[in-house]
Amino acid sequence: MIAAPLEPASESPSSVAVIIPTFNHACYLADAIRSSLNQSTTPAEIIVVDDGSTDDPAAVVAQFPGVRIIHQSNQGLSAARNTGLLAASNSRFAVFLDADDVLHGDALRLGLACFETHSESGFVYGAHRRVDERLQPLGETKYTPVDLAHPHLDFLRGNPIGMHATVLYDRAKLAESGGFNVSLRRCEDYDVYLRLSRRYPVASHCGLVADYRWHDYNMSANPAEMLDWVLKTQGAYRPDDSDDSDETRMRAWRAGRAIWREYYSLEAWHLASRQPSRLKRLWKKGLAIKMAPAQMVQQISRRAARNVLKFTPAPVAYYLKKMFGLSPRPPVGHVHFGDFRRTEPISPDFGFDRGTPVDRYYVESFLASNSASIRGRALEIGDASYCRQFGSGIEQQDVLHVSSDNPQATIVGDLSQPGLLPEKAFDCQVITQTLHLIYDMKSAISELHRALRPGGVLLLTVPGITSIDRGDWGNTWYWSLTQVSAQRLFGEIFGDGNVTVRASGNVYSAVCFLHGLALEEVDGRKLDTQDASYPVIISVRACKVT
């Protein structure tokens, strides 16, 4: 059962409580408290909830004046978090930091900045990374953005957050929803994400928020037990079969169950491979297969096939793989160039003369996923076609063009010209495939930032891998960007925590686009595979905080 609705208390507008539940983690607790105190935005409260520990966390807390500790008998993590939630009487927002993890110095500032842009959200979250016992990084930063238009679907399919400490909650909304479900021994955070995302918007930012300490205690979780809990948790949010309007949710829910089964069965398989005895390995692998029979049989078949193909001559192996519907790399001398055996493109005009250019697929997918932000007073480049196609609630439409010959233009000039746009005027700016034509990109970005209202959103795309226009635009085609350069450019002006950058494309779509094939003649199923090393389009969502 979920705890009874908690009464929201009085609060200051942007105050944050850091709540640290602990159960026999006193050896790590000082690091967690220290990271909370060393924030660029000072937390209003730091509350440690001792859930019946036997290792004296009070002695650790005593080293930090101003940090509160609450003792209770052992009731579990959900109950400890609810205790902290009730005790955070002066804070509008709350972060739940496990005692063995740490926050980065800008964690609270980045979360609050994201909330300023997405004030209706139930919660926002950022990126994290895994670290070892000594807080040394174990891999790359992990961040999966949420679909702003349909966040609940993302959570039905899985858990894009990955670490609870990256979440900043609107404390009143969490309290009103009942807090954490005390009947769940695991997945209580996933349950909250599902519950709140069903009722409220959810937003995210790519800033690094927390380090997830990876040690023997949290590495020893039983995958079969975890699968049982995650399926039980997600199962409680099954859509109603009788409601046709819930078909999209039902597909997401079913996909999530298959994804969770495959994920934890693979975890079980990898753990089984580390067992010391052959008999134990076989037994544990059998249990892994039982968790997700269809997915595991497929995985085992693929592995067996790979082992056989290792000893097969390369040309034979290549054709065998193709027979089974795979996409193997052809051996030397077996590449068939076909229509690509030419030094001139199939279309010299990006594919416009054959149909819809391939890059438009990524541009329009990006705008469709951010359609809720295209509202109020909107600005678009060249014409208002994308605002008309994807916008809703547009109250005033402006069009910017470099030439006064454009009859739709309401603003004429070079975007890098200071003062060209009215200050703090726009709720949304749709700037597609334009920035690369401006030599002074940084000035143009500053002008766009200046013209946004606080809370306004810039939706921008630029080319990555591309041909260069053969016509008039070729004379001002200065740049192509990468995901890294775009993040730095826009982060310096909007703030890293207010910018989300994506690279869209893969080698297939890049080659098709370079040759000018039309969207109507390519395999659309292959366009959704993303490979950041072959970006056809770089998309930027940037929010103005102040």
Coordinates of C-alpha atoms in Angstrom, one line a residue:
M1 CA 0.0 0.0 0.0
I2 CA 1.0 3.6 -0.6
A3 CA 1.3 5.8 2.5
A4 CA -1.7 8.0 3.2
P5 CA -1.5 11.4 1.4
L6 CA 1.0 13.6 3.2
E7 CA 0.1 17.2 4.1
P8 CA 2.3 19.7 2.2
A9 CA 3.7 22.2 4.6
S10 CA 4.8 25.9 4.3
E11 CA 7.7 26.4 2.0
S12 CA 10.0 29.0 0.4
P13 CA 9.8 29.3 -3.4
S14 CA 13.1 27.6 -4.4
S15 CA 14.2 25.8 -1.3
V16 CA 15.5 22.2 -1.5
A17 CA 15.7 19.5 1.2
V18 CA 18.3 16.8 0.8
I19 CA 16.9 13.7 2.5
I20 CA 19.5 10.9 3.2
P21 CA 18.0 7.6 4.3
T22 CA 20.6 5.2 5.8
F23 CA 20.7 1.7 7.0
N24 CA 24.1 0.4 8.1
H25 CA 25.9 2.7 5.7
A26 CA 27.6 5.0 8.2
C27 CA 31.0 4.3 6.5
Y28 CA 29.8 6.2 3.5
L29 CA 27.5 8.7 5.1
A30 CA 30.0 11.5 5.6
D31 CA 30.7 11.6 1.8
A32 CA 26.9 12.0 1.2
I33 CA 26.5 14.8 3.7
R34 CA 29.6 16.6 2.5
S35 CA 28.5 16.5 -1.1
S36 CA 25.1 18.0 0.0
L37 CA 26.8 20.8 2.0
N38 CA 29.1 21.7 -0.9
Q39 CA 26.4 22.7 -3.3
S40 CA 26.6 25.9 -5.4
T41 CA 22.9 26.4 -4.3
T42 CA 22.7 25.8 -0.6
P43 CA 20.0 23.4 0.5
A44 CA 17.5 24.7 3.0
E45 CA 17.6 21.4 4.9
I46 CA 19.7 18.2 5.1
I47 CA 17.9 15.4 6.9
V48 CA 19.4 12.0 7.7
V49 CA 16.8 9.3 8.4
D50 CA 18.4 6.4 10.4
D51 CA 16.2 3.4 9.6
G52 CA 17.2 1.3 12.6
S53 CA 21.0 1.1 11.8
T54 CA 23.4 -0.7 14.2
D55 CA 26.5 1.3 13.0
D56 CA 25.9 4.6 14.8
P57 CA 25.1 7.1 12.0
A58 CA 24.5 9.7 14.7
A59 CA 28.2 9.9 15.4
V60 CA 28.8 10.8 11.7
V61 CA 26.0 13.4 11.7
A62 CA 27.4 15.1 14.8
Q63 CA 30.4 16.2 12.7
F64 CA 28.2 18.4 10.6
P65 CA 26.4 21.2 12.5
G66 CA 22.9 22.0 11.1
V67 CA 22.3 18.5 9.7
R68 CA 19.3 16.9 11.3
I69 CA 19.0 13.2 12.1
I70 CA 15.8 11.3 12.7
H71 CA 15.8 7.8 14.2
Q72 CA 13.2 5.2 13.6
S73 CA 13.0 1.4 13.9
N74 CA 13.8 -0.5 10.7
Q75 CA 10.8 -0.1 8.4
G76 CA 12.4 -0.1 5.0
L77 CA 13.6 2.4 2.4
S78 CA 10.1 3.7 1.4
A79 CA 9.2 4.4 5.0
A80 CA 12.5 6.1 5.7
R81 CA 12.0 8.4 2.6
N82 CA 8.4 9.2 3.7
T83 CA 9.7 10.1 7.1
G84 CA 12.2 12.5 5.5
L85 CA 9.5 13.9 3.2
L86 CA 7.3 14.7 6.2
A87 CA 10.1 16.3 8.1
A88 CA 11.1 18.6 5.2
S89 CA 8.7 21.2 6.5
N90 CA 10.3 24.3 4.9
S91 CA 11.3 23.2 1.4
R92 CA 9.4 23.3 -1.9
F93 CA 11.7 20.7 -3.5
A94 CA 13.2 17.4 -2.3
V95 CA 16.2 15.2 -3.3
F96 CA 16.6 11.7 -2.0
L97 CA 20.3 10.8 -1.7
D98 CA 21.2 7.2 -0.7
A99 CA 23.9 7.3 2.0
D100 CA 26.5 5.5 -0.2
D101 CA 26.1 8.0 -3.1
V102 CA 27.2 11.6 -3.6
L103 CA 25.9 14.7 -5.4
H104 CA 27.9 16.9 -7.8
G105 CA 28.4 20.5 -6.8
D106 CA 25.8 21.9 -9.2
A107 CA 23.2 19.2 -8.7
L108 CA 20.6 21.5 -7.0
R109 CA 21.2 24.5 -9.2
L110 CA 20.8 22.4 -12.4
G111 CA 17.6 20.8 -11.1
L112 CA 16.1 24.2 -10.1
A113 CA 17.0 25.7 -13.4
C114 CA 15.2 22.9 -15.2
F115 CA 12.1 23.4 -12.9
E116 CA 12.1 27.1 -13.8
T117 CA 11.6 26.1 -17.4
H118 CA 9.2 23.2 -16.7
S119 CA 7.4 24.5 -13.6
E120 CA 4.4 22.2 -14.0
S121 CA 6.5 19.0 -13.7
G122 CA 6.1 16.5 -10.9
F123 CA 9.9 16.0 -11.0
V124 CA 12.9 16.7 -13.1
Y125 CA 16.1 14.7 -13.4
G126 CA 19.7 14.8 -14.8
A127 CA 22.7 12.6 -15.6
H128 CA 24.7 10.3 -13.4
R129 CA 27.7 8.1 -13.6
R130 CA 28.9 4.9 -11.8
V131 CA 31.9 5.1 -9.5
D132 CA 33.9 2.6 -7.5
E133 CA 34.3 2.4 -3.7
R134 CA 36.7 5.3 -3.8
L135 CA 34.5 7.4 -6.0
Q136 CA 36.6 6.8 -9.1
P137 CA 34.6 6.8 -12.4
L138 CA 33.8 3.4 -13.9
G139 CA 32.4 4.6 -17.2
E140 CA 30.8 7.3 -19.1
T141 CA 28.0 9.7 -17.9
K142 CA 24.6 8.1 -18.3
Y143 CA 21.7 10.2 -19.4
T144 CA 18.5 9.3 -21.3
P145 CA 16.2 12.2 -22.0
V146 CA 12.4 11.8 -21.5
D147 CA 9.8 12.4 -24.2
L148 CA 8.3 15.7 -22.9
A149 CA 5.1 15.0 -24.8
H150 CA 4.6 11.5 -23.5
P151 CA 6.7 10.9 -20.4
H152 CA 4.5 8.1 -18.9
L153 CA 5.0 6.0 -22.1
D154 CA 8.8 6.2 -21.5
F155 CA 8.4 4.9 -18.0
L156 CA 6.1 2.1 -19.0
R157 CA 8.8 1.0 -21.4
G158 CA 11.6 1.2 -18.8
N159 CA 13.4 3.5 -16.5
P160 CA 15.3 6.3 -18.3
I161 CA 16.5 7.8 -15.0
G162 CA 18.7 5.0 -13.7
M163 CA 19.6 6.7 -10.4
H164 CA 17.2 8.1 -7.9
A165 CA 19.5 10.9 -6.6
T166 CA 19.4 12.6 -10.0
V167 CA 15.7 13.4 -9.4
L168 CA 14.5 16.7 -8.0
Y169 CA 10.9 16.4 -6.8
D170 CA 8.2 19.0 -6.4
R171 CA 7.7 18.0 -2.7
A172 CA 4.0 19.0 -2.5
K173 CA 3.1 16.9 -5.6
L174 CA 5.0 13.9 -4.3
A175 CA 3.4 14.3 -0.9
E176 CA -0.1 14.7 -2.4
S177 CA 0.4 11.5 -4.4
G178 CA 1.1 9.6 -1.2
G179 CA 4.9 9.5 -1.2
F180 CA 6.7 6.1 -1.5
N181 CA 4.8 2.8 -1.5
V182 CA 5.8 1.1 1.8
S183 CA 4.6 -2.3 0.5
L184 CA 7.5 -2.3 -2.1
R185 CA 10.8 -3.6 -0.9
R186 CA 12.3 -2.8 -4.2
C187 CA 11.5 -0.5 -7.2
E188 CA 9.7 2.0 -5.0
D189 CA 11.4 4.8 -6.9
Y190 CA 10.2 3.3 -10.3
D191 CA 6.7 3.2 -8.8
V192 CA 6.8 6.9 -8.0
Y193 CA 8.1 7.7 -11.5
L194 CA 5.2 5.8 -13.0
R195 CA 2.6 7.4 -10.7
L196 CA 3.8 11.0 -11.1
S197 CA 4.4 10.8 -14.8
R198 CA 0.8 9.7 -15.2
R199 CA -0.4 12.9 -13.5
Y200 CA 2.2 15.5 -14.2
P201 CA 4.7 16.5 -16.9
V202 CA 8.3 15.3 -16.5
A203 CA 11.4 17.1 -17.7
S204 CA 15.1 16.3 -17.8
H205 CA 18.5 18.0 -18.4
C206 CA 21.9 16.6 -19.4
G207 CA 23.9 18.1 -16.5
L208 CA 25.8 15.6 -14.3
V209 CA 24.0 15.4 -11.0
A210 CA 25.2 12.4 -8.9
D211 CA 27.7 9.6 -8.6
Y212 CA 26.3 6.1 -8.1
R213 CA 28.8 4.2 -5.9
W214 CA 29.1 0.6 -7.1
H215 CA 30.2 -1.8 -4.4
D216 CA 29.6 -5.4 -3.3
Y217 CA 26.3 -4.6 -1.5
N218 CA 24.5 -3.1 -4.5
M219 CA 26.2 -5.4 -7.0
S220 CA 24.9 -8.5 -5.3
A221 CA 21.2 -7.9 -6.1
N222 CA 19.4 -11.1 -7.3
P223 CA 18.3 -10.5 -10.9
A224 CA 15.4 -13.0 -10.6
E225 CA 14.1 -11.2 -7.5
M226 CA 14.6 -7.8 -9.2
L227 CA 12.6 -9.0 -12.2
D228 CA 9.7 -10.1 -10.0
W229 CA 9.6 -6.7 -8.3
V230 CA 9.9 -4.6 -11.4
L231 CA 7.2 -6.6 -13.2
K232 CA 4.9 -6.3 -10.1
T233 CA 5.5 -2.5 -10.0
Q234 CA 5.0 -2.0 -13.7
G235 CA 2.1 -4.4 -13.7
A236 CA 0.1 -2.1 -11.4
Y237 CA 0.0 0.5 -14.3
R238 CA -1.4 -1.8 -16.9
P239 CA -3.8 0.2 -19.1
D240 CA -7.5 -0.8 -19.4
D241 CA -7.9 -3.4 -22.2
S242 CA -11.4 -2.2 -22.9
D243 CA -10.3 1.3 -23.8
D244 CA -9.2 1.6 -27.4
S245 CA -7.7 5.0 -26.7
D246 CA -5.2 3.3 -24.4
E247 CA -3.8 1.1 -27.2
T248 CA -0.6 3.2 -27.4
R249 CA -0.1 2.8 -23.6
M250 CA -0.8 -0.9 -23.9
R251 CA 1.9 -1.3 -26.5
A252 CA 4.3 0.6 -24.4
W253 CA 3.4 -1.5 -21.3
R254 CA 3.9 -4.8 -23.2
A255 CA 7.1 -3.6 -24.7
G256 CA 8.3 -2.7 -21.2
R257 CA 7.6 -6.1 -19.8
A258 CA 9.6 -7.7 -22.7
I259 CA 12.5 -5.2 -22.2
W260 CA 12.6 -5.8 -18.4
R261 CA 12.6 -9.6 -18.9
E262 CA 15.4 -9.5 -21.4
Y263 CA 17.5 -7.0 -19.3
Y264 CA 17.4 -9.1 -16.0
S265 CA 17.7 -12.4 -17.8
L266 CA 20.9 -11.2 -19.4
E267 CA 22.1 -9.9 -16.0
A268 CA 21.4 -13.4 -14.5
W269 CA 23.3 -15.0 -17.4
H270 CA 26.4 -12.8 -16.9
L271 CA 26.3 -13.6 -13.1
A272 CA 26.0 -17.3 -13.9
S273 CA 29.1 -17.1 -16.1
R274 CA 31.1 -16.1 -13.0
Q275 CA 30.2 -19.1 -10.9
P276 CA 33.2 -21.2 -9.8
S277 CA 31.9 -24.6 -10.7
R278 CA 30.6 -25.9 -14.1
L279 CA 27.5 -27.4 -12.4
K280 CA 26.6 -24.1 -10.7
R281 CA 27.1 -22.2 -14.0
L282 CA 24.7 -24.6 -15.9
W283 CA 22.1 -24.4 -13.1
K284 CA 22.2 -20.6 -12.9
K285 CA 22.1 -20.3 -16.7
G286 CA 19.0 -22.5 -16.7
L287 CA 17.4 -20.1 -14.3
A288 CA 18.3 -17.2 -16.5
I289 CA 16.7 -18.9 -19.5
K290 CA 13.5 -19.5 -17.4
M291 CA 13.2 -15.8 -16.7
A292 CA 12.9 -14.9 -20.4
P293 CA 12.8 -18.1 -22.5
A294 CA 12.2 -16.5 -26.0
Q295 CA 14.8 -13.8 -25.6
M296 CA 17.4 -16.0 -24.0
V297 CA 17.0 -18.8 -26.7
Q298 CA 17.6 -16.1 -29.3
Q299 CA 20.7 -14.8 -27.5
I300 CA 22.1 -18.3 -27.1
S301 CA 21.4 -19.1 -30.8
R302 CA 23.2 -16.0 -31.9
R303 CA 26.2 -16.8 -29.6
A304 CA 26.4 -20.3 -30.9
A305 CA 26.2 -19.1 -34.5
R306 CA 29.0 -16.6 -33.9
N307 CA 31.2 -19.3 -32.5
V308 CA 30.6 -21.5 -35.5
L309 CA 31.2 -18.6 -37.9
K310 CA 34.6 -17.9 -36.3
F311 CA 35.9 -21.1 -38.0
T312 CA 34.1 -20.5 -41.3
P313 CA 35.9 -18.8 -44.3
A314 CA 35.1 -15.1 -44.4
P315 CA 33.2 -15.1 -47.7
V316 CA 31.1 -18.2 -46.7
A317 CA 30.4 -16.6 -43.3
Y318 CA 29.3 -13.4 -44.9
Y319 CA 26.7 -15.1 -47.2
L320 CA 25.4 -17.3 -44.3
K321 CA 24.9 -14.2 -42.2
K322 CA 23.0 -12.5 -45.0
M323 CA 20.8 -15.6 -45.4
F324 CA 19.7 -15.2 -41.7
G325 CA 18.8 -11.6 -42.2
L326 CA 21.8 -10.1 -40.6
S327 CA 23.8 -7.1 -41.9
P328 CA 27.4 -8.4 -41.8
R329 CA 30.5 -6.4 -43.0
P330 CA 31.4 -7.8 -46.4
P331 CA 34.9 -9.2 -46.6
V332 CA 37.5 -7.4 -48.7
G333 CA 36.6 -7.7 -52.4
H334 CA 33.0 -8.5 -51.8
V335 CA 31.5 -5.0 -51.5
H336 CA 28.8 -4.4 -54.1
F337 CA 28.7 -0.7 -54.9
G338 CA 25.7 -0.9 -57.3
D339 CA 24.2 2.6 -58.0
F340 CA 26.7 4.2 -55.6
R341 CA 29.6 3.4 -57.9
R342 CA 29.7 6.9 -59.2
T343 CA 31.6 10.2 -58.5
E344 CA 28.5 12.4 -58.9
P345 CA 25.5 12.2 -56.5
I346 CA 22.3 10.7 -57.6
S347 CA 20.6 14.0 -56.8
P348 CA 22.7 17.2 -56.6
D349 CA 19.9 19.0 -54.7
F350 CA 19.7 17.1 -51.4
G351 CA 16.9 14.9 -52.9
F352 CA 14.4 17.7 -53.4
D353 CA 14.1 16.8 -57.0
R354 CA 13.2 13.2 -56.1
G355 CA 10.9 13.7 -53.1
T356 CA 11.5 14.6 -49.4
P357 CA 15.2 14.9 -48.4
V358 CA 16.3 12.3 -45.8
D359 CA 17.4 15.0 -43.3
R360 CA 13.8 16.2 -43.0
Y361 CA 12.8 13.0 -41.3
Y362 CA 15.1 13.9 -38.3
V363 CA 14.2 17.6 -38.3
E364 CA 10.4 16.8 -38.3
S365 CA 10.7 14.0 -35.8
F366 CA 12.5 16.4 -33.4
L367 CA 9.8 19.1 -33.8
A368 CA 7.0 16.6 -33.4
S369 CA 8.5 15.4 -30.1
N370 CA 8.7 19.0 -28.9
S371 CA 5.3 20.2 -30.3
A372 CA 4.0 21.1 -26.9
S373 CA 6.6 23.9 -26.7
I374 CA 5.6 25.5 -30.0
R375 CA 3.1 27.9 -28.6
G376 CA 2.5 31.6 -27.5
R377 CA 4.4 34.0 -29.6
A378 CA 6.5 32.0 -32.0
L379 CA 9.4 32.8 -34.4
E380 CA 10.4 30.7 -37.4
I381 CA 13.0 31.1 -40.1
G382 CA 11.9 31.6 -43.8
D383 CA 8.2 30.9 -43.4
A384 CA 5.8 29.6 -40.7
S385 CA 5.3 26.1 -42.2
Y386 CA 6.7 24.1 -39.2
C387 CA 4.9 26.2 -36.6
R388 CA 1.7 25.6 -38.5
Q389 CA 2.4 21.9 -38.8
F390 CA 3.5 21.2 -35.2
G391 CA 2.4 24.1 -33.1
S392 CA -0.6 24.5 -30.9
G393 CA -1.8 27.5 -29.0
I394 CA 0.2 30.0 -31.1
E395 CA -1.0 33.4 -30.3
Q396 CA 1.3 35.5 -32.6
Q397 CA 3.6 34.3 -35.4
D398 CA 6.7 36.0 -36.6
V399 CA 8.9 35.0 -39.6
L400 CA 12.6 36.0 -39.8
H401 CA 14.3 36.2 -43.2
V402 CA 17.6 37.8 -44.4
S403 CA 15.9 39.4 -47.4
S404 CA 12.9 41.8 -47.5
D405 CA 11.9 40.1 -50.8
N406 CA 10.2 37.3 -48.7
P407 CA 6.6 38.4 -48.4
Q408 CA 6.1 36.3 -45.2
A409 CA 8.9 38.1 -43.3
T410 CA 7.9 40.2 -40.3
I411 CA 11.5 40.7 -39.2
V412 CA 14.3 41.2 -41.8
G413 CA 18.0 40.9 -41.1
D414 CA 21.1 38.9 -40.2
L415 CA 20.5 36.9 -37.0
S416 CA 23.9 37.7 -35.7
Q417 CA 23.0 41.5 -35.8
P418 CA 22.7 42.7 -32.2
G419 CA 19.2 44.0 -31.4
L420 CA 17.6 42.6 -34.5
L421 CA 15.0 40.7 -32.5
P422 CA 12.7 42.2 -29.8
E423 CA 14.0 41.5 -26.3
K424 CA 12.2 38.9 -24.2
A425 CA 9.5 38.6 -26.7
F426 CA 9.2 34.9 -27.8
D427 CA 7.8 31.8 -26.1
C428 CA 9.3 29.6 -28.8
Q429 CA 11.8 29.9 -31.7
V430 CA 11.9 27.3 -34.5
I431 CA 15.2 27.7 -36.2
T432 CA 15.9 24.9 -38.6
Q433 CA 18.9 24.4 -40.9
T434 CA 20.0 28.1 -40.6
L435 CA 22.8 28.5 -38.1
H436 CA 25.4 27.0 -40.4
L437 CA 24.8 29.9 -42.8
I438 CA 25.8 32.5 -40.2
Y439 CA 29.6 33.1 -39.8
D440 CA 29.3 34.6 -36.3
M441 CA 27.3 31.7 -34.7
K442 CA 27.9 32.7 -31.1
S443 CA 26.4 36.2 -31.7
A444 CA 23.4 34.6 -33.4
I445 CA 22.8 32.3 -30.4
S446 CA 23.2 35.2 -28.0
E447 CA 20.6 37.1 -30.0
L448 CA 18.1 34.2 -29.9
H449 CA 18.7 33.9 -26.1
R450 CA 18.1 37.6 -25.6
A451 CA 14.8 37.5 -27.6
L452 CA 13.4 34.6 -25.6
R453 CA 11.1 35.2 -22.6
P454 CA 12.1 33.5 -19.3
G455 CA 10.8 30.0 -19.7
G456 CA 10.9 30.2 -23.5
V457 CA 12.3 27.4 -25.7
L458 CA 14.6 27.4 -28.7
L459 CA 14.2 24.4 -31.0
L460 CA 17.1 24.4 -33.5
T461 CA 18.6 22.0 -36.0
V462 CA 21.9 22.2 -37.9
P463 CA 23.5 19.9 -40.5
G464 CA 26.1 17.3 -39.4
I465 CA 27.2 15.1 -42.3
T466 CA 25.9 16.9 -45.4
S467 CA 26.7 18.1 -49.0
I468 CA 27.0 21.8 -49.5
D469 CA 24.4 23.8 -51.4
R470 CA 25.3 24.3 -55.1
G471 CA 23.2 27.5 -55.3
D472 CA 23.2 30.8 -53.6
W473 CA 23.4 29.4 -50.0
G474 CA 26.7 27.8 -50.9
N475 CA 28.4 31.2 -50.6
T476 CA 27.4 31.5 -47.0
W477 CA 27.6 27.8 -46.0
Y478 CA 30.2 28.1 -43.2
W479 CA 29.8 25.3 -40.7
S480 CA 28.7 21.8 -39.8
L481 CA 28.4 20.9 -36.1
T482 CA 28.9 17.9 -33.9
Q483 CA 27.0 17.0 -30.7
V484 CA 30.0 18.1 -28.7
S485 CA 30.5 21.5 -30.4
A486 CA 26.7 22.2 -30.2
Q487 CA 26.6 21.4 -26.5
R488 CA 29.5 23.7 -25.8
L489 CA 28.2 26.6 -28.0
F490 CA 24.7 26.6 -26.5
G491 CA 25.8 25.6 -23.0
E492 CA 28.0 28.7 -22.7
I493 CA 25.0 31.0 -23.4
F494 CA 22.0 29.1 -22.1
G495 CA 23.8 27.1 -19.4
D496 CA 24.6 23.4 -19.7
G497 CA 21.7 22.3 -17.6
N498 CA 19.2 24.1 -19.9
V499 CA 20.4 22.5 -23.1
T500 CA 19.6 19.1 -24.6
V501 CA 21.6 18.2 -27.8
R502 CA 21.0 15.0 -29.9
A503 CA 22.8 13.6 -32.9
S504 CA 20.4 11.9 -35.3
G505 CA 21.5 9.5 -38.1
N506 CA 23.6 6.6 -38.9
V507 CA 26.0 5.5 -41.8
Y508 CA 23.0 4.3 -43.9
S509 CA 21.0 7.5 -43.7
A510 CA 24.2 9.6 -44.1
V511 CA 25.2 7.8 -47.3
C512 CA 21.6 8.1 -48.6
F513 CA 21.5 11.8 -47.8
L514 CA 24.9 12.5 -49.4
H515 CA 23.7 10.9 -52.6
G516 CA 20.4 12.8 -52.5
L517 CA 18.1 9.9 -52.2
A518 CA 14.5 10.8 -51.2
L519 CA 12.9 9.7 -48.0
E520 CA 10.2 7.9 -50.1
E521 CA 12.8 5.5 -51.6
V522 CA 14.9 4.6 -48.6
D523 CA 14.2 1.9 -45.9
G524 CA 12.5 4.0 -43.2
R525 CA 13.1 1.3 -40.6
K526 CA 16.8 1.9 -40.8
L527 CA 16.6 5.6 -40.1
D528 CA 15.7 5.2 -36.4
T529 CA 19.0 3.5 -35.6
Q530 CA 21.2 6.3 -34.0
D531 CA 24.9 6.4 -34.3
A532 CA 26.5 9.6 -32.9
S533 CA 29.5 9.0 -35.1
Y534 CA 27.4 9.6 -38.2
P535 CA 25.2 12.6 -37.4
V536 CA 23.0 13.8 -40.3
I537 CA 21.3 16.3 -38.0
I538 CA 22.2 17.9 -34.7
S539 CA 19.1 19.1 -32.8
V540 CA 19.2 21.5 -29.9
R541 CA 16.5 22.2 -27.3
A542 CA 17.5 25.2 -25.2
C543 CA 15.5 26.8 -22.5
K544 CA 15.9 30.3 -21.1
V545 CA 15.9 30.3 -17.4
T546 CA 16.1 34.1 -16.6

